[in-house]
């Protein structure tokens, strides 16, 4: 379809049922032709790096097309308030369209918008909390990271990262978890603050760590980060095993007998090697004879991070494996420092 439409630069391709929020400025794009996503009335879903599941939310907005002889205007409206979304910049396509000058390309939009910044004097608030709840994944020590929102409708997400620095002064990124911004909400419904929960199993107890939060817009622009330095919390879970992951089958070693019927944390350093600019890959842990997996989304391109997977109830004698979905092959994966907590 892409190859076919690329032969007709004057085409405006309108898609539906894509579950994308109309508040997302990535829903219009120009390259060889123009593409507009009309979203979906029920909900939207978008992958965010490090998220344990796909973020969802209500898409309470509609798209109205105004068609003229030499241009088209797409206007977006909130169902709840009737207010126009982005009234100062309605999506406008003029004809004839020159694919050499794509107004709504990622590069052009990035050059036209200055990334939003945190408010003056803003700071991260970090505290250790003990998780509660019926699921094993909710339990254990976690770092809660609170931060103010930028207030900009162009901030897509906030990139939360954790770093450690060794004795030689080498700084290594441990974790990336992108937190969705409030761009999809009506202004009156925005809380103005966001937060991230980081499992303490990512860290060695009491090791010095640095946390940063960076506002990121729809086109790859970034504001200045907020930073916090302190010590990692202690984890109440017991280390019951280490081992190697089979690089060909991606199978974990058999879990220790003491994990049977209990919740288990699988922690691994995972290096994904693929070309820069390639889409993200979903990685998860699942029983070898079962399709379902606990998945998180990796950053696009090449990355090396620590991942924590929670198995709510381990089964004696059952083999578990890492599974993958998405991305664009070829890519390779390497495992190291596998730890099992119970």
CSV table of C-alpha atoms in Angstrom, one decimal:
chain,number,residue,atom,x,y,z
A,1,UNK,CA,0.0,0.0,0.0
A,2,UNK,CA,2.8,2.4,0.9
A,3,UNK,CA,4.5,1.8,-2.5
A,4,UNK,CA,1.3,2.4,-4.3
A,5,UNK,CA,0.3,5.6,-2.5
A,6,UNK,CA,3.8,6.9,-3.0
A,7,UNK,CA,3.1,7.2,-6.7
A,8,UNK,CA,0.3,9.8,-5.9
A,9,UNK,CA,1.7,12.7,-3.9
A,10,UNK,CA,-1.6,14.6,-4.0
A,11,UNK,CA,-3.4,11.8,-2.1
A,12,UNK,CA,-4.5,12.4,1.5
A,13,UNK,CA,-4.8,9.0,3.0
A,14,UNK,CA,-7.2,8.9,6.0
A,15,UNK,CA,-7.1,5.9,8.3
A,16,UNK,CA,-9.6,4.8,10.9
A,17,UNK,CA,-9.9,2.4,13.8
A,18,UNK,CA,-6.2,3.0,14.6
A,19,UNK,CA,-6.9,3.8,18.3
A,20,UNK,CA,-4.6,6.8,18.2
A,21,UNK,CA,-5.5,9.9,20.2
A,22,UNK,CA,-6.4,12.9,18.0
A,23,UNK,CA,-4.4,15.0,20.5
A,24,UNK,CA,-1.3,13.2,19.3
A,25,UNK,CA,0.4,15.4,16.7
A,26,UNK,CA,2.0,12.3,15.1
A,27,UNK,CA,-1.4,11.5,13.7
A,28,UNK,CA,-0.6,13.6,10.6
A,29,UNK,CA,2.5,13.0,8.6
A,30,UNK,CA,3.8,14.0,5.2
A,31,UNK,CA,6.4,12.3,3.1
A,32,UNK,CA,5.7,11.0,-0.4
A,33,UNK,CA,2.0,11.7,0.3
A,34,UNK,CA,-0.1,12.9,3.3
A,35,UNK,CA,-1.5,10.5,5.9
A,36,UNK,CA,-4.0,11.4,8.6
A,37,UNK,CA,-5.2,9.1,11.4
A,38,UNK,CA,-8.8,9.7,12.4
A,39,UNK,CA,-8.3,7.6,15.6
A,40,UNK,CA,-11.1,5.7,17.3
A,41,UNK,CA,-13.9,6.9,19.5
A,42,UNK,CA,-13.5,4.2,22.2
A,43,UNK,CA,-9.9,4.3,23.3
A,44,UNK,CA,-6.3,4.6,22.1
A,45,UNK,CA,-3.2,2.6,22.8
A,46,UNK,CA,0.5,3.4,22.3
A,47,UNK,CA,3.6,1.5,23.3
A,48,UNK,CA,5.9,3.3,25.8
A,49,UNK,CA,9.5,2.2,26.4
A,50,UNK,CA,9.8,0.2,29.6
A,51,UNK,CA,6.0,0.0,30.2
A,52,UNK,CA,4.8,-3.3,31.5
A,53,UNK,CA,1.7,-3.0,29.3
A,54,UNK,CA,0.3,-0.8,26.5
A,55,UNK,CA,-1.0,2.5,27.9
A,56,UNK,CA,-4.7,3.1,27.2
A,57,UNK,CA,-7.1,6.0,27.7
A,58,UNK,CA,-10.3,7.5,26.5
A,59,UNK,CA,-10.3,9.2,23.1
A,60,UNK,CA,-13.1,11.7,23.6
A,61,UNK,CA,-12.6,13.8,20.4
A,62,UNK,CA,-13.8,14.0,16.8
A,63,UNK,CA,-12.2,15.0,13.6
A,64,UNK,CA,-14.0,17.4,11.1
A,65,UNK,CA,-12.8,17.8,7.5
A,66,UNK,CA,-13.3,21.1,5.7
A,67,UNK,CA,-12.6,20.7,2.0
A,68,UNK,CA,-11.9,23.6,-0.3
A,69,UNK,CA,-10.7,23.8,-3.9
A,70,UNK,CA,-7.0,24.3,-3.1
A,71,UNK,CA,-6.7,23.1,0.5
A,72,UNK,CA,-8.2,20.9,3.2
A,73,UNK,CA,-8.4,21.7,6.9
A,74,UNK,CA,-8.7,19.0,9.6
A,75,UNK,CA,-10.2,20.4,12.8
A,76,UNK,CA,-10.2,18.4,16.1
A,77,UNK,CA,-12.8,18.9,18.8
A,78,UNK,CA,-13.3,17.7,22.4
A,79,UNK,CA,-16.6,15.8,22.8
A,80,UNK,CA,-16.7,16.9,26.5
A,81,UNK,CA,-16.2,20.6,26.1
A,82,UNK,CA,-16.7,21.4,22.4
A,83,UNK,CA,-13.4,23.2,22.4
A,84,UNK,CA,-11.2,22.9,19.4
A,85,UNK,CA,-7.9,21.0,20.0
A,86,UNK,CA,-4.9,23.0,18.6
A,87,UNK,CA,-7.1,25.8,17.3
A,88,UNK,CA,-4.0,27.9,16.7
A,89,UNK,CA,-2.6,25.2,14.4
A,90,UNK,CA,-5.3,23.2,12.6
A,91,UNK,CA,-4.0,20.5,10.3
A,92,UNK,CA,-4.0,22.1,6.9
A,93,UNK,CA,-3.0,20.5,3.5
A,94,UNK,CA,-2.5,22.7,0.5
A,95,UNK,CA,-2.5,21.6,-3.2
A,96,UNK,CA,-0.5,21.1,-5.2
A,97,UNK,CA,1.5,19.3,-2.6
A,98,UNK,CA,5.3,19.1,-3.1
A,99,UNK,CA,6.8,16.0,-1.5
A,100,UNK,CA,10.2,17.8,-1.4
A,101,UNK,CA,8.7,20.3,1.0
A,102,UNK,CA,6.7,18.2,3.5
A,103,UNK,CA,5.3,20.6,6.1
A,104,UNK,CA,4.2,17.8,8.5
A,105,UNK,CA,7.4,15.8,8.3
A,106,UNK,CA,9.0,14.8,11.6
A,107,UNK,CA,12.1,16.9,10.8
A,108,UNK,CA,10.2,20.1,9.8
A,109,UNK,CA,7.9,19.9,12.8
A,110,UNK,CA,10.8,19.4,15.2
A,111,UNK,CA,12.5,22.5,13.8
A,112,UNK,CA,9.4,24.6,14.2
A,113,UNK,CA,8.7,23.6,17.9
A,114,UNK,CA,10.9,24.4,20.8
A,115,UNK,CA,10.7,21.5,23.3
A,116,UNK,CA,8.8,22.3,26.5
A,117,UNK,CA,10.6,22.7,29.8
A,118,UNK,CA,9.8,21.9,33.4
A,119,UNK,CA,8.7,24.9,35.4
A,120,UNK,CA,11.4,27.1,37.0
A,121,UNK,CA,12.5,25.7,40.4
A,122,UNK,CA,11.0,22.2,39.7
A,123,UNK,CA,12.6,19.2,41.4
A,124,UNK,CA,12.1,15.4,41.6
A,125,UNK,CA,10.5,14.0,44.7
A,126,UNK,CA,11.8,10.4,45.3
A,127,UNK,CA,10.7,8.1,48.1
A,128,UNK,CA,10.9,4.4,48.9
A,129,UNK,CA,7.5,2.7,49.2
A,130,UNK,CA,6.5,-0.8,50.1
A,131,UNK,CA,4.1,-2.1,47.4
A,132,UNK,CA,0.8,-3.6,48.4
A,133,UNK,CA,-2.0,-5.4,46.5
A,134,UNK,CA,-3.2,-8.8,45.5
A,135,UNK,CA,-0.6,-9.4,42.8
A,136,UNK,CA,3.0,-10.4,43.4
A,137,UNK,CA,4.1,-7.7,41.0
A,138,UNK,CA,2.7,-5.1,43.3
A,139,UNK,CA,4.8,-6.2,46.3
A,140,UNK,CA,8.3,-5.3,47.4
A,141,UNK,CA,10.3,-2.1,47.7
A,142,UNK,CA,9.9,0.5,45.0
A,143,UNK,CA,11.1,4.0,44.2
A,144,UNK,CA,8.3,6.4,43.6
A,145,UNK,CA,9.5,9.3,41.4
A,146,UNK,CA,7.1,12.3,41.3
A,147,UNK,CA,7.6,15.2,38.9
A,148,UNK,CA,5.7,18.2,37.6
A,149,UNK,CA,4.3,18.2,34.1
A,150,UNK,CA,5.4,20.8,31.6
A,151,UNK,CA,1.8,21.9,30.8
A,152,UNK,CA,2.5,21.7,27.1
A,153,UNK,CA,0.1,19.7,24.8
A,154,UNK,CA,3.2,18.8,22.7
A,155,UNK,CA,4.9,16.8,25.5
A,156,UNK,CA,4.3,13.2,24.5
A,157,UNK,CA,6.1,11.5,27.4
A,158,UNK,CA,8.6,11.8,30.2
A,159,UNK,CA,11.7,9.6,29.9
A,160,UNK,CA,12.6,8.3,33.3
A,161,UNK,CA,16.2,6.8,33.5
A,162,UNK,CA,18.4,5.3,36.2
A,163,UNK,CA,22.2,5.3,36.2
A,164,UNK,CA,25.0,3.8,38.2
A,165,UNK,CA,28.6,4.9,38.3
A,166,UNK,CA,31.4,2.5,39.1
A,167,UNK,CA,34.7,3.1,40.9
A,168,UNK,CA,36.4,4.1,37.7
A,169,UNK,CA,33.8,6.8,37.1
A,170,UNK,CA,32.0,5.0,34.2
A,171,UNK,CA,28.3,5.9,34.1
A,172,UNK,CA,26.0,3.2,33.0
A,173,UNK,CA,22.3,3.4,32.2
A,174,UNK,CA,20.3,0.7,34.0
A,175,UNK,CA,16.7,1.5,33.2
A,176,UNK,CA,14.4,3.5,30.9
A,177,UNK,CA,10.7,3.9,31.5
A,178,UNK,CA,8.7,6.4,29.5
A,179,UNK,CA,5.7,7.9,31.3
A,180,UNK,CA,2.8,9.1,29.1
A,181,UNK,CA,2.1,12.9,29.3
A,182,UNK,CA,-1.3,14.4,29.8
A,183,UNK,CA,-1.6,15.7,26.2
A,184,UNK,CA,-4.6,13.5,25.6
A,185,UNK,CA,-6.7,15.1,28.4
A,186,UNK,CA,-8.8,18.2,28.3
A,187,UNK,CA,-6.8,21.0,30.1
A,188,UNK,CA,-9.3,21.1,33.0
A,189,UNK,CA,-8.8,17.4,33.7
A,190,UNK,CA,-5.0,17.5,33.8
A,191,UNK,CA,-3.4,16.9,37.2
A,192,UNK,CA,-0.2,18.7,36.4
A,193,UNK,CA,2.0,16.0,37.9
A,194,UNK,CA,3.2,12.6,36.9
A,195,UNK,CA,5.0,9.7,38.6
A,196,UNK,CA,7.0,6.5,38.0
A,197,UNK,CA,7.3,3.4,40.1
A,198,UNK,CA,10.7,1.6,39.8
A,199,UNK,CA,11.2,-1.9,41.2
A,200,UNK,CA,14.1,-2.0,43.7
A,201,UNK,CA,15.2,-5.3,42.1
A,202,UNK,CA,16.8,-3.2,39.3
A,203,UNK,CA,19.5,-2.2,41.8
A,204,UNK,CA,22.1,-3.5,44.3
A,205,UNK,CA,20.9,-2.5,47.8
A,206,UNK,CA,22.4,0.8,49.0
A,207,UNK,CA,24.3,1.4,45.8
A,208,UNK,CA,24.6,5.1,44.7
A,209,UNK,CA,22.3,5.8,41.8
A,210,UNK,CA,21.1,8.7,39.8
A,211,UNK,CA,17.6,9.2,38.5
A,212,UNK,CA,16.6,11.6,35.7
A,213,UNK,CA,13.3,12.7,34.1
A,214,UNK,CA,13.3,14.3,30.7
A,215,UNK,CA,10.3,15.9,28.8
A,216,UNK,CA,10.1,14.6,25.2
A,217,UNK,CA,7.8,15.9,22.5
A,218,UNK,CA,6.2,14.2,19.6
A,219,UNK,CA,9.0,14.8,17.1
A,220,UNK,CA,12.1,13.7,19.2
A,221,UNK,CA,12.8,17.1,20.8
A,222,UNK,CA,13.8,17.1,24.5
A,223,UNK,CA,13.7,19.6,27.3
A,224,UNK,CA,16.3,19.8,30.1
A,225,UNK,CA,16.1,16.9,32.6
A,226,UNK,CA,15.6,17.0,36.3
A,227,UNK,CA,18.0,14.8,38.3
A,228,UNK,CA,18.1,13.1,41.8
A,229,UNK,CA,21.0,11.3,43.4
A,230,UNK,CA,20.8,9.0,46.3
A,231,UNK,CA,21.0,5.3,47.4
A,232,UNK,CA,19.0,2.4,46.1
A,233,UNK,CA,16.5,0.8,48.6
A,234,UNK,CA,16.9,-2.6,50.1
A,235,UNK,CA,14.7,-5.4,48.7
A,236,UNK,CA,13.0,-7.8,51.0
A,237,UNK,CA,13.1,-10.6,48.4
A,238,UNK,CA,15.7,-13.4,48.7
A,239,UNK,CA,18.1,-14.2,45.9
A,240,UNK,CA,17.5,-17.9,45.3
A,241,UNK,CA,19.3,-18.5,42.0
A,242,UNK,CA,21.6,-17.3,39.2
A,243,UNK,CA,22.3,-18.9,35.9
A,244,UNK,CA,22.7,-18.5,32.2
A,245,UNK,CA,20.0,-18.1,29.5
A,246,UNK,CA,20.3,-20.4,26.5
A,247,UNK,CA,21.2,-18.0,23.7
A,248,UNK,CA,19.6,-20.2,21.0
A,249,UNK,CA,16.3,-21.1,22.6
A,250,UNK,CA,16.1,-18.1,25.0
A,251,UNK,CA,15.2,-20.6,27.8
A,252,UNK,CA,15.9,-19.8,31.4
A,253,UNK,CA,17.3,-22.5,33.7
A,254,UNK,CA,14.8,-24.5,35.7
A,255,UNK,CA,13.6,-22.4,38.6
A,256,UNK,CA,14.8,-23.5,42.1
A,257,UNK,CA,12.3,-25.8,44.0
A,258,UNK,CA,11.7,-23.2,46.7
A,259,UNK,CA,10.0,-21.0,44.1
A,260,UNK,CA,7.2,-23.5,43.5
A,261,UNK,CA,3.8,-21.9,43.9
A,262,UNK,CA,5.3,-18.5,44.9
A,263,UNK,CA,5.9,-15.2,43.2
A,264,UNK,CA,9.2,-14.9,41.4
A,265,UNK,CA,11.2,-11.9,40.1
A,266,UNK,CA,13.3,-12.6,37.1
A,267,UNK,CA,16.0,-9.9,36.7
A,268,UNK,CA,18.3,-9.9,33.7
A,269,UNK,CA,20.7,-7.5,31.9
A,270,UNK,CA,19.6,-7.6,28.2
A,271,UNK,CA,21.5,-6.2,25.3
A,272,UNK,CA,19.5,-5.8,22.1
A,273,UNK,CA,21.6,-5.1,19.0
A,274,UNK,CA,19.8,-3.8,16.0
A,275,UNK,CA,20.2,-0.9,13.6
A,276,UNK,CA,19.6,2.6,15.0
A,277,UNK,CA,16.2,4.0,14.0
A,278,UNK,CA,14.6,0.5,14.0
A,279,UNK,CA,11.3,0.2,15.8
A,280,UNK,CA,11.1,-1.1,19.4
A,281,UNK,CA,10.9,-4.7,20.4
A,282,UNK,CA,8.6,-6.2,23.0
A,283,UNK,CA,10.3,-8.7,25.3
A,284,UNK,CA,8.6,-10.9,27.9
A,285,UNK,CA,8.9,-14.0,30.0
A,286,UNK,CA,6.5,-16.8,29.5
A,287,UNK,CA,6.1,-20.6,30.1
A,288,UNK,CA,7.5,-22.5,27.2
A,289,UNK,CA,4.1,-24.1,26.4
A,290,UNK,CA,2.0,-20.9,26.7
A,291,UNK,CA,1.5,-18.0,24.3
A,292,UNK,CA,0.9,-15.3,26.9
A,293,UNK,CA,3.9,-13.3,28.2
A,294,UNK,CA,4.7,-10.5,30.7
A,295,UNK,CA,6.0,-8.0,28.2
A,296,UNK,CA,7.8,-4.7,28.3
A,297,UNK,CA,8.8,-2.5,25.3
A,298,UNK,CA,12.5,-1.9,24.6
A,299,UNK,CA,13.9,1.4,23.3
A,300,UNK,CA,14.2,1.6,19.5
A,301,UNK,CA,17.6,0.8,18.0
A,302,UNK,CA,20.4,-0.5,20.1
A,303,UNK,CA,20.1,-0.7,23.9
A,304,UNK,CA,21.5,-2.5,27.0
A,305,UNK,CA,19.2,-2.3,30.1
A,306,UNK,CA,18.2,-4.2,33.2
A,307,UNK,CA,14.7,-5.7,33.1
A,308,UNK,CA,12.5,-7.1,35.9
A,309,UNK,CA,9.8,-9.6,35.2
A,310,UNK,CA,7.3,-10.7,37.9
A,311,UNK,CA,5.8,-14.2,37.7
A,312,UNK,CA,2.8,-14.2,40.0
A,313,UNK,CA,2.9,-17.9,40.7
A,314,UNK,CA,5.8,-20.1,39.6
A,315,UNK,CA,5.2,-23.8,38.7
A,316,UNK,CA,7.6,-26.6,39.7
A,317,UNK,CA,9.5,-28.2,36.9
A,318,UNK,CA,8.1,-25.8,34.2
A,319,UNK,CA,10.6,-24.1,31.9
A,320,UNK,CA,10.3,-20.4,31.2
A,321,UNK,CA,11.7,-18.5,28.2
A,322,UNK,CA,12.2,-15.0,26.9
A,323,UNK,CA,9.9,-14.2,24.0
A,324,UNK,CA,9.9,-11.4,21.5
A,325,UNK,CA,7.4,-9.5,19.4
A,326,UNK,CA,7.7,-6.7,16.9
A,327,UNK,CA,10.8,-4.8,15.7
A,328,UNK,CA,12.5,-5.3,12.4
A,329,UNK,CA,14.9,-8.2,12.0
A,330,UNK,CA,17.8,-8.9,11.8
A,331,UNK,CA,18.6,-8.2,15.4
A,332,UNK,CA,20.4,-10.1,18.1
A,333,UNK,CA,20.1,-10.3,21.8
A,334,UNK,CA,22.6,-11.1,24.6
A,335,UNK,CA,21.8,-12.0,28.2
A,336,UNK,CA,23.9,-11.5,31.3
A,337,UNK,CA,23.7,-11.4,35.1
A,338,UNK,CA,20.5,-13.4,35.4
A,339,UNK,CA,19.1,-13.3,39.0
A,340,UNK,CA,16.0,-15.1,40.5
A,341,UNK,CA,14.3,-13.6,43.6
A,342,UNK,CA,11.6,-15.1,45.6
